[in-house]
């Protein structure tokens, strides 16, 4: 089957051919005819299956007839992130170049004035994130009563990000007589409830079992200690087959630190995370796509839906908190029939998260062996004698240091020591001779005062009578 068999217009087929595509993917084959017929649709497909084109292509032909009115978009596409919204807009530009369709992108991080100006002219396609859309709607800058098509993309991601209440609110503001398309990688109960409430007799299309991973991706778990993670990542990135890679971390602070560290290690690295302005994020993505940057360190804001061709490797520097995110992260490689590799650095504390991922994906992930930090070289700056000197008194260090007299206090301490000379430990039954024995000492300089614990030390200098329990020459009788 080719695209011509799906009922698309000649102008659209020409644009698709010029984009380099000849055969539709399974999700496209099953979805496009139903959408062209005006039916509601539920599409369950993992990332990298071509589901964006599955709704963009038929929408272009459907919207080819009719005209837009000011502040009243004819169709609405909801995306969970700015990056996904921008990517859908690129698809409309690429496939709709022979159709005279107007489009507006309504996302955060972009001048609201420009977006409002585009809406005033009237748009055929409005691509928006829920937050910015609700903001403009609340200001009375947009009307949704003329919207005949609604697409809810990445519905499970919308659920994760807490957008479901906003989506329900948006659906109530749209005309009831509309066509609704819902796409998701998984179908958890809240998404099923949403579909039952707002879709009318939808056709369900499922091209892969929910949360399965691409068979073209070679997956490995690298067991590593927390201290060895960064060093292990650097070694993996230096492998000959790593042409470019995306490195995922759970925290934005780690993304920043890791990108800086990789630059110092000689890698052409960039970063993308939620704290960056939209213009900065788009710039970093363009640098990665062009090859100026070969290692892109990212938070999960970039995990879903980004279609970047030729990513050879994905590295999970942190095991994702949610098992679904693992599927979407590694889906950045092995796209469009290509092969890819995914490595996940897992510490002993990540055992539960790894087990959840394996349960979700339906199989164990092969282990690549343990990676431990290299032993540090001997510290030449410190003499062995210095280190050895610290060991005998490690247990009494605080007491000894606290009791060591300063030069100013040396005289009073000496006087006190003279008044109260150290006494030998009390023997249980000391012999009378030993008790009256005269202590003979060789004259020598007075030793420095010692703390109360000094008699316990090996070099205490005790030369008095030997207590009976230490004198092993005494017979058993």
PDB file of C-alpha atoms in Angstrom, residues 127-280:
ATOM      1  CA  UNK A 127      -1.494  24.366  17.710  1.00  0.00           C
ATOM      2  CA  UNK A 128      -1.375  25.095  21.423  1.00  0.00           C
ATOM      3  CA  UNK A 129      -0.303  23.985  24.868  1.00  0.00           C
ATOM      4  CA  UNK A 130      -3.211  23.921  27.367  1.00  0.00           C
ATOM      5  CA  UNK A 131      -1.789  26.574  29.689  1.00  0.00           C
ATOM      6  CA  UNK A 132      -1.308  29.310  27.086  1.00  0.00           C
ATOM      7  CA  UNK A 133      -4.636  28.506  25.426  1.00  0.00           C
ATOM      8  CA  UNK A 134      -6.548  28.843  28.705  1.00  0.00           C
ATOM      9  CA  UNK A 135      -4.702  32.092  29.410  1.00  0.00           C
ATOM     10  CA  UNK A 136      -5.812  33.726  26.159  1.00  0.00           C
ATOM     11  CA  UNK A 137      -9.301  32.308  26.424  1.00  0.00           C
ATOM     12  CA  UNK A 138      -9.662  33.815  29.886  1.00  0.00           C
ATOM     13  CA  UNK A 139      -8.694  37.202  28.456  1.00  0.00           C
ATOM     14  CA  UNK A 140     -11.367  36.927  25.794  1.00  0.00           C
ATOM     15  CA  UNK A 141      -8.812  36.893  22.965  1.00  0.00           C
ATOM     16  CA  UNK A 142      -9.946  33.648  21.377  1.00  0.00           C
ATOM     17  CA  UNK A 143     -13.227  31.923  20.556  1.00  0.00           C
ATOM     18  CA  UNK A 144     -13.532  28.148  20.214  1.00  0.00           C
ATOM     19  CA  UNK A 145     -17.100  27.946  18.955  1.00  0.00           C
ATOM     20  CA  UNK A 146     -15.979  27.572  15.336  1.00  0.00           C
ATOM     21  CA  UNK A 147     -13.549  24.703  15.979  1.00  0.00           C
ATOM     22  CA  UNK A 148     -14.701  21.634  14.028  1.00  0.00           C
ATOM     23  CA  UNK A 149     -11.693  19.379  14.724  1.00  0.00           C
ATOM     24  CA  UNK A 150      -9.858  18.641  17.982  1.00  0.00           C
ATOM     25  CA  UNK A 151      -6.662  16.605  18.328  1.00  0.00           C
ATOM     26  CA  UNK A 152      -5.436  15.604  21.798  1.00  0.00           C
ATOM     27  CA  UNK A 153      -1.877  14.395  21.267  1.00  0.00           C
ATOM     28  CA  UNK A 154       0.293  12.532  23.806  1.00  0.00           C
ATOM     29  CA  UNK A 155      -2.697  12.134  26.133  1.00  0.00           C
ATOM     30  CA  UNK A 156      -0.798  10.025  28.673  1.00  0.00           C
ATOM     31  CA  UNK A 157       1.849  12.732  28.889  1.00  0.00           C
ATOM     32  CA  UNK A 158      -0.919  15.265  29.452  1.00  0.00           C
ATOM     33  CA  UNK A 159      -2.021  13.115  32.365  1.00  0.00           C
ATOM     34  CA  UNK A 160       1.495  13.017  33.834  1.00  0.00           C
ATOM     35  CA  UNK A 161       1.781  16.802  33.624  1.00  0.00           C
ATOM     36  CA  UNK A 162      -1.602  17.435  35.239  1.00  0.00           C
ATOM     37  CA  UNK A 163      -3.314  18.870  32.150  1.00  0.00           C
ATOM     38  CA  UNK A 164      -6.406  16.627  32.150  1.00  0.00           C
ATOM     39  CA  UNK A 165      -8.622  19.163  34.040  1.00  0.00           C
ATOM     40  CA  UNK A 166      -7.624  21.853  31.514  1.00  0.00           C
ATOM     41  CA  UNK A 167      -8.400  19.538  28.601  1.00  0.00           C
ATOM     42  CA  UNK A 168     -11.813  18.726  30.023  1.00  0.00           C
ATOM     43  CA  UNK A 169     -12.488  22.445  30.428  1.00  0.00           C
ATOM     44  CA  UNK A 170     -11.390  23.131  26.839  1.00  0.00           C
ATOM     45  CA  UNK A 171     -13.613  20.337  25.497  1.00  0.00           C
ATOM     46  CA  UNK A 172     -16.680  21.885  27.112  1.00  0.00           C
ATOM     47  CA  UNK A 173     -15.997  25.157  25.256  1.00  0.00           C
ATOM     48  CA  UNK A 174     -15.858  23.459  21.834  1.00  0.00           C
ATOM     49  CA  UNK A 175     -18.951  22.693  19.746  1.00  0.00           C
ATOM     50  CA  UNK A 176     -20.438  19.279  20.520  1.00  0.00           C
ATOM     51  CA  UNK A 177     -20.727  18.504  16.829  1.00  0.00           C
ATOM     52  CA  UNK A 178     -17.032  18.118  16.116  1.00  0.00           C
ATOM     53  CA  UNK A 179     -14.483  15.460  15.168  1.00  0.00           C
ATOM     54  CA  UNK A 180     -12.098  14.436  17.964  1.00  0.00           C
ATOM     55  CA  UNK A 181      -8.835  12.487  17.592  1.00  0.00           C
ATOM     56  CA  UNK A 182      -6.967  11.219  20.644  1.00  0.00           C
ATOM     57  CA  UNK A 183      -3.446   9.770  20.453  1.00  0.00           C
ATOM     58  CA  UNK A 184      -1.542   8.184  23.306  1.00  0.00           C
ATOM     59  CA  UNK A 185       1.241   5.683  23.893  1.00  0.00           C
ATOM     60  CA  UNK A 186      -0.698   4.056  26.741  1.00  0.00           C
ATOM     61  CA  UNK A 187      -4.323   3.965  27.853  1.00  0.00           C
ATOM     62  CA  UNK A 188      -4.479   4.336  31.653  1.00  0.00           C
ATOM     63  CA  UNK A 189      -7.949   4.565  33.273  1.00  0.00           C
ATOM     64  CA  UNK A 190      -8.075   8.403  33.395  1.00  0.00           C
ATOM     65  CA  UNK A 191      -7.415   8.598  29.645  1.00  0.00           C
ATOM     66  CA  UNK A 192     -10.037   5.924  28.976  1.00  0.00           C
ATOM     67  CA  UNK A 193     -12.508   7.968  31.031  1.00  0.00           C
ATOM     68  CA  UNK A 194     -11.616  11.104  29.059  1.00  0.00           C
ATOM     69  CA  UNK A 195     -12.156   9.302  25.748  1.00  0.00           C
ATOM     70  CA  UNK A 196     -15.503   7.874  26.855  1.00  0.00           C
ATOM     71  CA  UNK A 197     -16.698  11.336  27.879  1.00  0.00           C
ATOM     72  CA  UNK A 198     -15.668  13.413  24.863  1.00  0.00           C
ATOM     73  CA  UNK A 199     -15.408  11.049  21.868  1.00  0.00           C
ATOM     74  CA  UNK A 200     -18.397   9.711  19.952  1.00  0.00           C
ATOM     75  CA  UNK A 201     -18.264   6.078  18.776  1.00  0.00           C
ATOM     76  CA  UNK A 202     -14.517   6.308  18.105  1.00  0.00           C
ATOM     77  CA  UNK A 203     -12.561   3.859  16.014  1.00  0.00           C
ATOM     78  CA  UNK A 204      -9.676   2.364  18.007  1.00  0.00           C
ATOM     79  CA  UNK A 205      -6.357   1.790  16.273  1.00  0.00           C
ATOM     80  CA  UNK A 206      -3.495   0.074  18.071  1.00  0.00           C
ATOM     81  CA  UNK A 207      -0.270  -0.701  16.271  1.00  0.00           C
ATOM     82  CA  UNK A 208       1.782  -1.923  19.207  1.00  0.00           C
ATOM     83  CA  UNK A 209       1.143  -3.210  22.708  1.00  0.00           C
ATOM     84  CA  UNK A 210       1.106  -0.256  25.107  1.00  0.00           C
ATOM     85  CA  UNK A 211       4.502   0.598  26.590  1.00  0.00           C
ATOM     86  CA  UNK A 212       6.423  -1.894  24.464  1.00  0.00           C
ATOM     87  CA  UNK A 213       9.868  -0.787  23.385  1.00  0.00           C
ATOM     88  CA  UNK A 214      11.155  -0.744  19.835  1.00  0.00           C
ATOM     89  CA  UNK A 215      12.732  -4.085  18.924  1.00  0.00           C
ATOM     90  CA  UNK A 216      15.333  -2.192  16.869  1.00  0.00           C
ATOM     91  CA  UNK A 217      16.795  -0.672  20.030  1.00  0.00           C
ATOM     92  CA  UNK A 218      19.525  -2.609  21.835  1.00  0.00           C
ATOM     93  CA  UNK A 219      19.037  -1.994  25.547  1.00  0.00           C
ATOM     94  CA  UNK A 220      21.524  -2.396  28.405  1.00  0.00           C
ATOM     95  CA  UNK A 221      21.526  -1.745  32.138  1.00  0.00           C
ATOM     96  CA  UNK A 222      24.945  -0.664  33.428  1.00  0.00           C
ATOM     97  CA  UNK A 223      25.202  -1.374  37.149  1.00  0.00           C
ATOM     98  CA  UNK A 224      27.273   1.384  38.692  1.00  0.00           C
ATOM     99  CA  UNK A 225      27.922   3.077  42.016  1.00  0.00           C
ATOM    100  CA  UNK A 226      26.843   6.685  42.492  1.00  0.00           C
ATOM    101  CA  UNK A 227      30.457   7.860  42.571  1.00  0.00           C
ATOM    102  CA  UNK A 228      31.283   6.185  39.262  1.00  0.00           C
ATOM    103  CA  UNK A 229      28.312   7.427  37.206  1.00  0.00           C
ATOM    104  CA  UNK A 230      29.941  10.406  35.536  1.00  0.00           C
ATOM    105  CA  UNK A 231      33.190   8.596  34.804  1.00  0.00           C
ATOM    106  CA  UNK A 232      31.246   5.632  33.374  1.00  0.00           C
ATOM    107  CA  UNK A 233      29.164   7.901  31.135  1.00  0.00           C
ATOM    108  CA  UNK A 234      32.291   9.510  29.714  1.00  0.00           C
ATOM    109  CA  UNK A 235      33.757   6.094  28.907  1.00  0.00           C
ATOM    110  CA  UNK A 236      30.543   5.006  27.179  1.00  0.00           C
ATOM    111  CA  UNK A 237      30.384   8.217  25.152  1.00  0.00           C
ATOM    112  CA  UNK A 238      33.929   7.659  23.890  1.00  0.00           C
ATOM    113  CA  UNK A 239      32.908   4.403  22.154  1.00  0.00           C
ATOM    114  CA  UNK A 240      33.582   4.439  18.423  1.00  0.00           C
ATOM    115  CA  UNK A 241      29.982   3.762  17.395  1.00  0.00           C
ATOM    116  CA  UNK A 242      28.591   6.805  19.262  1.00  0.00           C
ATOM    117  CA  UNK A 243      28.033   9.342  16.480  1.00  0.00           C
ATOM    118  CA  UNK A 244      25.554  11.447  18.442  1.00  0.00           C
ATOM    119  CA  UNK A 245      23.531  10.874  21.584  1.00  0.00           C
ATOM    120  CA  UNK A 246      20.904  12.234  23.932  1.00  0.00           C
ATOM    121  CA  UNK A 247      21.688  11.972  27.660  1.00  0.00           C
ATOM    122  CA  UNK A 248      18.663  12.133  29.953  1.00  0.00           C
ATOM    123  CA  UNK A 249      18.637  13.212  33.589  1.00  0.00           C
ATOM    124  CA  UNK A 250      15.771  13.569  36.064  1.00  0.00           C
ATOM    125  CA  UNK A 251      16.782  16.985  37.388  1.00  0.00           C
ATOM    126  CA  UNK A 252      17.402  20.298  35.651  1.00  0.00           C
ATOM    127  CA  UNK A 253      20.383  21.053  37.902  1.00  0.00           C
ATOM    128  CA  UNK A 254      22.013  17.773  36.897  1.00  0.00           C
ATOM    129  CA  UNK A 255      21.416  18.600  33.217  1.00  0.00           C
ATOM    130  CA  UNK A 256      23.306  21.887  33.603  1.00  0.00           C
ATOM    131  CA  UNK A 257      26.176  20.388  35.596  1.00  0.00           C
ATOM    132  CA  UNK A 258      26.529  17.389  33.309  1.00  0.00           C
ATOM    133  CA  UNK A 259      26.567  19.466  30.121  1.00  0.00           C
ATOM    134  CA  UNK A 260      29.324  21.650  31.580  1.00  0.00           C
ATOM    135  CA  UNK A 261      31.317  18.615  32.733  1.00  0.00           C
ATOM    136  CA  UNK A 262      31.099  16.949  29.305  1.00  0.00           C
ATOM    137  CA  UNK A 263      32.359  20.122  27.627  1.00  0.00           C
ATOM    138  CA  UNK A 264      35.382  20.073  29.911  1.00  0.00           C
ATOM    139  CA  UNK A 265      35.949  16.465  28.888  1.00  0.00           C
ATOM    140  CA  UNK A 266      36.150  17.503  25.234  1.00  0.00           C
ATOM    141  CA  UNK A 267      32.632  16.698  24.011  1.00  0.00           C
ATOM    142  CA  UNK A 268      30.561  19.021  21.826  1.00  0.00           C
ATOM    143  CA  UNK A 269      27.651  19.060  24.256  1.00  0.00           C
ATOM    144  CA  UNK A 270      24.490  21.110  24.563  1.00  0.00           C
ATOM    145  CA  UNK A 271      21.566  21.138  26.958  1.00  0.00           C
ATOM    146  CA  UNK A 272      17.807  21.529  27.000  1.00  0.00           C
ATOM    147  CA  UNK A 273      15.565  21.782  30.075  1.00  0.00           C
ATOM    148  CA  UNK A 274      12.470  23.520  31.378  1.00  0.00           C
ATOM    149  CA  UNK A 275      14.222  26.586  32.817  1.00  0.00           C
ATOM    150  CA  UNK A 276      15.494  27.687  29.406  1.00  0.00           C
ATOM    151  CA  UNK A 277      13.651  30.240  27.295  1.00  0.00           C
ATOM    152  CA  UNK A 278      11.841  28.817  24.287  1.00  0.00           C
ATOM    153  CA  UNK A 279      14.199  30.539  21.849  1.00  0.00           C
ATOM    154  CA  UNK A 280      17.213  28.995  23.615  1.00  0.00           C
TER     155      UNK A 280
END
